[in-house]
mmCIF file of C-alpha atoms in Angstrom:
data_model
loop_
_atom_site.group_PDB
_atom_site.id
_atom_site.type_symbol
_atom_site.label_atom_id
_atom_site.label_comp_id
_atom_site.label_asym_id
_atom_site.label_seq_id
_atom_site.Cartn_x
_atom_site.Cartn_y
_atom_site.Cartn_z
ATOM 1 C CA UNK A 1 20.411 21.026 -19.373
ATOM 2 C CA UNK A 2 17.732 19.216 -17.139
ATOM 3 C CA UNK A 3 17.808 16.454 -14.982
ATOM 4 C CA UNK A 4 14.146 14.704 -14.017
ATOM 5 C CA UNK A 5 14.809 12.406 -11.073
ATOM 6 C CA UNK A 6 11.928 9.905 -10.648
ATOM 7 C CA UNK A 7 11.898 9.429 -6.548
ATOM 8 C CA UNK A 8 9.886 6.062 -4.487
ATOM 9 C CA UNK A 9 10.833 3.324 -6.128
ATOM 10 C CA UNK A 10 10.556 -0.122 -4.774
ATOM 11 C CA UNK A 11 7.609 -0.328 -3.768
ATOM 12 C CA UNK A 12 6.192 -2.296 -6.311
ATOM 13 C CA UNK A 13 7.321 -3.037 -10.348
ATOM 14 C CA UNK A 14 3.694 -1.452 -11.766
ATOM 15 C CA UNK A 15 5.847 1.029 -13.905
ATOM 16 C CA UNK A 16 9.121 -0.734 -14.761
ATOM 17 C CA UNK A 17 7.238 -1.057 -18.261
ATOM 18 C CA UNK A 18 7.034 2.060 -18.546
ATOM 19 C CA UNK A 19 10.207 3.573 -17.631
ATOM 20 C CA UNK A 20 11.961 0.672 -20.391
ATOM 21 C CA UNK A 21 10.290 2.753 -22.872
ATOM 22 C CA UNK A 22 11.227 6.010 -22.060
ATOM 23 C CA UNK A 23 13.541 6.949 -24.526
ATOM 24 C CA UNK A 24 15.931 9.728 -22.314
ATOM 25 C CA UNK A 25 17.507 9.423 -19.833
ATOM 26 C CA UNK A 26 16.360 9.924 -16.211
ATOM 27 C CA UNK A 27 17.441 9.719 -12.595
ATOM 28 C CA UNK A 28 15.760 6.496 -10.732
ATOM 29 C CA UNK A 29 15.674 7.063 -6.920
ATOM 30 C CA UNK A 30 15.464 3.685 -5.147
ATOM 31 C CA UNK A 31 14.404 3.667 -1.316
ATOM 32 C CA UNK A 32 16.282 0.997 0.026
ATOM 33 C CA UNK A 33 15.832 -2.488 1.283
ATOM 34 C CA UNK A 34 11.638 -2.491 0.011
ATOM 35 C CA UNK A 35 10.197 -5.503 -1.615
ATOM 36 C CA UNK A 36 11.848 -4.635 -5.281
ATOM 37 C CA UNK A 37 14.606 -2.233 -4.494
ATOM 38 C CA UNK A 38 17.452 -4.127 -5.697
ATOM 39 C CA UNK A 39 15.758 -5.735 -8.944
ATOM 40 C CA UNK A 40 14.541 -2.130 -10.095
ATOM 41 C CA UNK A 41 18.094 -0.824 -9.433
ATOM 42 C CA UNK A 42 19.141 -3.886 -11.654
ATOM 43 C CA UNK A 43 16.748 -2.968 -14.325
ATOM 44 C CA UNK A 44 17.417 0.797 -14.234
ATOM 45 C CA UNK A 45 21.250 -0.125 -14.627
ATOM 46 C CA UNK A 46 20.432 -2.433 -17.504
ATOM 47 C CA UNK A 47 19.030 0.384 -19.017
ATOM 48 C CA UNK A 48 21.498 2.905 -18.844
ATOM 49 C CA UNK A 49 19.638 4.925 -15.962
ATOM 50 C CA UNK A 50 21.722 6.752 -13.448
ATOM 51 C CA UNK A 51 20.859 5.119 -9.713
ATOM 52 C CA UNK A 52 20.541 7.054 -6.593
ATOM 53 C CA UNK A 53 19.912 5.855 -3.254
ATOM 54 C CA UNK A 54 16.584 7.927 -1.787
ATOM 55 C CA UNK A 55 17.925 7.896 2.237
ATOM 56 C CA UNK A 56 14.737 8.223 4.783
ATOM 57 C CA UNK A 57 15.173 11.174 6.590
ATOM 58 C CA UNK A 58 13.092 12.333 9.434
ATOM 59 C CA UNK A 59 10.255 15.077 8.386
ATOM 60 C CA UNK A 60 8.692 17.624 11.158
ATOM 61 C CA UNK A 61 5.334 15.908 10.070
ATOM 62 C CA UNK A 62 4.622 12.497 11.852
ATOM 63 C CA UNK A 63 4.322 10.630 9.283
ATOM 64 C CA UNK A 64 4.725 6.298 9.176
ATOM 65 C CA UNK A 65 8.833 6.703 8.507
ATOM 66 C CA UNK A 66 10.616 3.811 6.458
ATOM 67 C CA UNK A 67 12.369 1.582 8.852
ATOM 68 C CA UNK A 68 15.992 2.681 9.534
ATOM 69 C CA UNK A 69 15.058 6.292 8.782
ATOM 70 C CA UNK A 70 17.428 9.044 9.584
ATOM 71 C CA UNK A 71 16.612 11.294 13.220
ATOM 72 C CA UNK A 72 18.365 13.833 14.290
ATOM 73 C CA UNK A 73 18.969 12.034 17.738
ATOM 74 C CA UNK A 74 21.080 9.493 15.908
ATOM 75 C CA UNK A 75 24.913 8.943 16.775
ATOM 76 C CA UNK A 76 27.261 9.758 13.775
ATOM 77 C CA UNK A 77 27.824 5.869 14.028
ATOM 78 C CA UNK A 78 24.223 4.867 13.894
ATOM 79 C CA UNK A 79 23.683 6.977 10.481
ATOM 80 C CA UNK A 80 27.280 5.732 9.525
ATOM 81 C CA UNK A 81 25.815 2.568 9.801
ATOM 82 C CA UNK A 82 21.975 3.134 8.352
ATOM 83 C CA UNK A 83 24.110 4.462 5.017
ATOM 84 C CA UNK A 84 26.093 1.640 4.818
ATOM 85 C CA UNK A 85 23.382 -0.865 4.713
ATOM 86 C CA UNK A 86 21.650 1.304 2.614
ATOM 87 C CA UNK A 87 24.431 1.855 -0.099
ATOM 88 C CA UNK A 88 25.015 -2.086 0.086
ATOM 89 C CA UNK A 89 21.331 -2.621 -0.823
ATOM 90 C CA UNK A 90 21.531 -0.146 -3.808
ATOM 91 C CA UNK A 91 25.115 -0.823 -4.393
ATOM 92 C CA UNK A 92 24.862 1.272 -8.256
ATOM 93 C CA UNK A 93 23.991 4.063 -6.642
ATOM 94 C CA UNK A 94 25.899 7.279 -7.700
ATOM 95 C CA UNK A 95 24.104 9.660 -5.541
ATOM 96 C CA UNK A 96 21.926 9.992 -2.882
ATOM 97 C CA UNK A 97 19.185 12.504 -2.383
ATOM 98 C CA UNK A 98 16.577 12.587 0.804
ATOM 99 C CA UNK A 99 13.228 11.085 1.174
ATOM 100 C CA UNK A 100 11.311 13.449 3.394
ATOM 101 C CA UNK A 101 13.902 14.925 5.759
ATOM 102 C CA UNK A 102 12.657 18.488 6.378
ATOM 103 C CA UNK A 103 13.609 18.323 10.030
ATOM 104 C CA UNK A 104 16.717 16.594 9.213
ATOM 105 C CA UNK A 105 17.661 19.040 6.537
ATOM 106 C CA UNK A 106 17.544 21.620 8.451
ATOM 107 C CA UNK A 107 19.597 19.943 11.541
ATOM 108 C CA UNK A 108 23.098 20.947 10.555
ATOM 109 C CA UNK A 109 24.645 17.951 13.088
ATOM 110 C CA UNK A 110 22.272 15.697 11.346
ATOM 111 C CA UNK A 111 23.502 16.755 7.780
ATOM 112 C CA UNK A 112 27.076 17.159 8.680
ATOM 113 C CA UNK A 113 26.941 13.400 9.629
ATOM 114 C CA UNK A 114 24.924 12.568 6.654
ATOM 115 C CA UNK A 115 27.282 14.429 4.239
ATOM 116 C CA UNK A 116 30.607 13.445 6.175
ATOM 117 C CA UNK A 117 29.691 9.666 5.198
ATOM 118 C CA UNK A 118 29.114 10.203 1.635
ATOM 119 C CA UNK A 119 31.933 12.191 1.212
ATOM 120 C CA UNK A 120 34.021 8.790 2.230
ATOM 121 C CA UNK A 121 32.238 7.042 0.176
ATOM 122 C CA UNK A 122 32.488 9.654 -3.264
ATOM 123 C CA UNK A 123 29.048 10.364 -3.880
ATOM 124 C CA UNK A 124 27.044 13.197 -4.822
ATOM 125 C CA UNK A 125 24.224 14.256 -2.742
ATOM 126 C CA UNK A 126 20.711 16.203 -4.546
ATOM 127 C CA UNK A 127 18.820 17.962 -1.966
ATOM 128 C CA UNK A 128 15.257 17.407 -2.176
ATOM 129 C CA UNK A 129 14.679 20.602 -0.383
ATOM 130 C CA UNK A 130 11.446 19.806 0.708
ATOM 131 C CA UNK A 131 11.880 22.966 3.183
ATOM 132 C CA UNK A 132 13.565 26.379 2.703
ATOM 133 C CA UNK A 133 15.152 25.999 5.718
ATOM 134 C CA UNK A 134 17.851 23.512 4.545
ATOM 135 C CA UNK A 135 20.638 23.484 5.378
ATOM 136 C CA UNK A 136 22.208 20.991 3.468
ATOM 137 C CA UNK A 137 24.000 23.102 0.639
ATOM 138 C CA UNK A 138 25.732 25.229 3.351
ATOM 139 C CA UNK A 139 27.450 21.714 4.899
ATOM 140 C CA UNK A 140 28.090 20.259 1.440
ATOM 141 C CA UNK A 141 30.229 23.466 0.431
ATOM 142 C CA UNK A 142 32.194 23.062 3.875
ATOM 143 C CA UNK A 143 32.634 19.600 3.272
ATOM 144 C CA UNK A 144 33.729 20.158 -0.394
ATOM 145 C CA UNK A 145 30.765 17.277 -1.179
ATOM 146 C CA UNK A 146 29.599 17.611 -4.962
ATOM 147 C CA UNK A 147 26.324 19.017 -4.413
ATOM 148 C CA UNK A 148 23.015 20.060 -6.738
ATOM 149 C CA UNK A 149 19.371 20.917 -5.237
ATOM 150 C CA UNK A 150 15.531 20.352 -6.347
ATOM 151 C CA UNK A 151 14.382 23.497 -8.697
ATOM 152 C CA UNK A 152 10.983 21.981 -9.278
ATOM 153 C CA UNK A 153 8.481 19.067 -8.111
ATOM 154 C CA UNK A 154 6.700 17.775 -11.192
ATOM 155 C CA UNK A 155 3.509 16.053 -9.696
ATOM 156 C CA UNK A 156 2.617 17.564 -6.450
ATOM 157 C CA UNK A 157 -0.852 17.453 -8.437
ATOM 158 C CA UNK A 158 -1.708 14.265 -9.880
ATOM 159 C CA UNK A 159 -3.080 16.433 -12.758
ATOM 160 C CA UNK A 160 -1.841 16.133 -16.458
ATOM 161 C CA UNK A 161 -1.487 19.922 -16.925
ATOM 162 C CA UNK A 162 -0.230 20.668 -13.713
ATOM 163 C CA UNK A 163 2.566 18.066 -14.457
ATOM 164 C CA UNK A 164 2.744 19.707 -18.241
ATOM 165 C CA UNK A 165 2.920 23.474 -16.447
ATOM 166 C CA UNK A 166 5.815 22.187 -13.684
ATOM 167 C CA UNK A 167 7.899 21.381 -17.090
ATOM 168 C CA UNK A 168 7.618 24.009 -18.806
ATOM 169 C CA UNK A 169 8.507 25.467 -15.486
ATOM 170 C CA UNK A 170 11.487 23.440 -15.781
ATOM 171 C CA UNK A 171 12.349 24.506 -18.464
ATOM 172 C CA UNK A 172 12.151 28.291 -18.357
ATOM 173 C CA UNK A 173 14.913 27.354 -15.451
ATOM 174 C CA UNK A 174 16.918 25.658 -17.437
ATOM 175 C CA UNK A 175 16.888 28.451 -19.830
ATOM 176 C CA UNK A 176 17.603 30.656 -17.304
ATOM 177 C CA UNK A 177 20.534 29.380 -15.658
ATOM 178 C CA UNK A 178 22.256 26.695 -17.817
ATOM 179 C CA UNK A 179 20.136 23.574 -15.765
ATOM 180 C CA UNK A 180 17.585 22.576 -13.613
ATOM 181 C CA UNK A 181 16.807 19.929 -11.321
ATOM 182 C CA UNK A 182 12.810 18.409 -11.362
ATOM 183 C CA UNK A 183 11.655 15.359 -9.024
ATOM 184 C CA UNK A 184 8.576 13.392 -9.709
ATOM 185 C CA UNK A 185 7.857 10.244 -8.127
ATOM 186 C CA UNK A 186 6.566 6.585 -9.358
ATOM 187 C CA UNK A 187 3.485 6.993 -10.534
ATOM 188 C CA UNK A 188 1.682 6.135 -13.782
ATOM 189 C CA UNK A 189 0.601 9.982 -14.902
ATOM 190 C CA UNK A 190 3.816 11.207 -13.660
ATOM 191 C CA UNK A 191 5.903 8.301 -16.014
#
């Protein structure tokens, strides 16, 4: 089995077109509270899509950070609270998986906050793993959260046979050990 999980929407609708004529199915990760977050989250539901919530998290690199991203410095309530908001803005969502986050990932208060709440709430988390120092599979066990991880990024190249040569990638994991877990994000080539 193999689960693609298209990350970044929101943004903008330039390839809601093209996602209504994919014909399988496919993971839509929906940053929250942008522009067309909630009418993309309609559409993907509409179409049968499963709906995750893509939570900012903070990343070592200083990049500009969505507003109401996740810091390590954060009080249990304050990320309590940023999930909340952000589950109520994406309220289909059966999952959430994190949108940069390699210094949060790797912050087991952080993630043990993180987790705890979506554990109340009966949700699945997918680790990006945008480092290898995550941590996040470790907390999820302890917490008893229902828990899968990134095997393989599809378009870090914005290159057709890159893309092509991440799947079969995929795919030889799959084969390997019963599934496997790509992310690509919004974009055209990628679609």
């Amino acid at each position: 089995k193999i689960a693609i999980v298209i990350d970044d929407w929101g943004y903008n609708l330039d390839n809601i077109s093209l996602l209504k004529e994919l014909s399988f199915p496919l993971t839509v990760s929906i940053l929250p509270h942008l522009r067309y977050s909630r009418e993309i989250a309609q559409d993907a539901q509409r179409l049968g899509l499963e709906v995750i919530l893509h939570l900012p998290m903070e990343p070592h690199e200083k990049f500009r950070l969505e507003e109401n991203t996740i810091i390590t410095s954060m009080s249990e309530a304050q990320i309590r609270d940023i999930i909340e908001a952000d589950l109520e803005n994406i309220a289909v969502a059966k999952g959430v998986n994190n949108h940069m986050g390699s210094k949060a990932t790797e912050d087991y208060p952080t993630m043990n906050k993180v987790l705890g709440a979506l554990k109340e709430k009966h949700i699945f988390f997918l680790d990006s793993l945008v480092t290898r120092k995550s941590i996040c599979a470790r907390v999820a066990k302890t917490l008893k959260l229902p828990f899968v991880k990134r095997d393989v990024f599809l378009d870090n190249k914005e290159d057709p046979e890159y893309i092509k040569q991440q799947l079969y990638q995929l795919k030889r994991k799959a084969s390997a050990y019963g599934y496997a877990v790509g992310i690509g994000h919004d974009r055209t080539l990628t679609l």
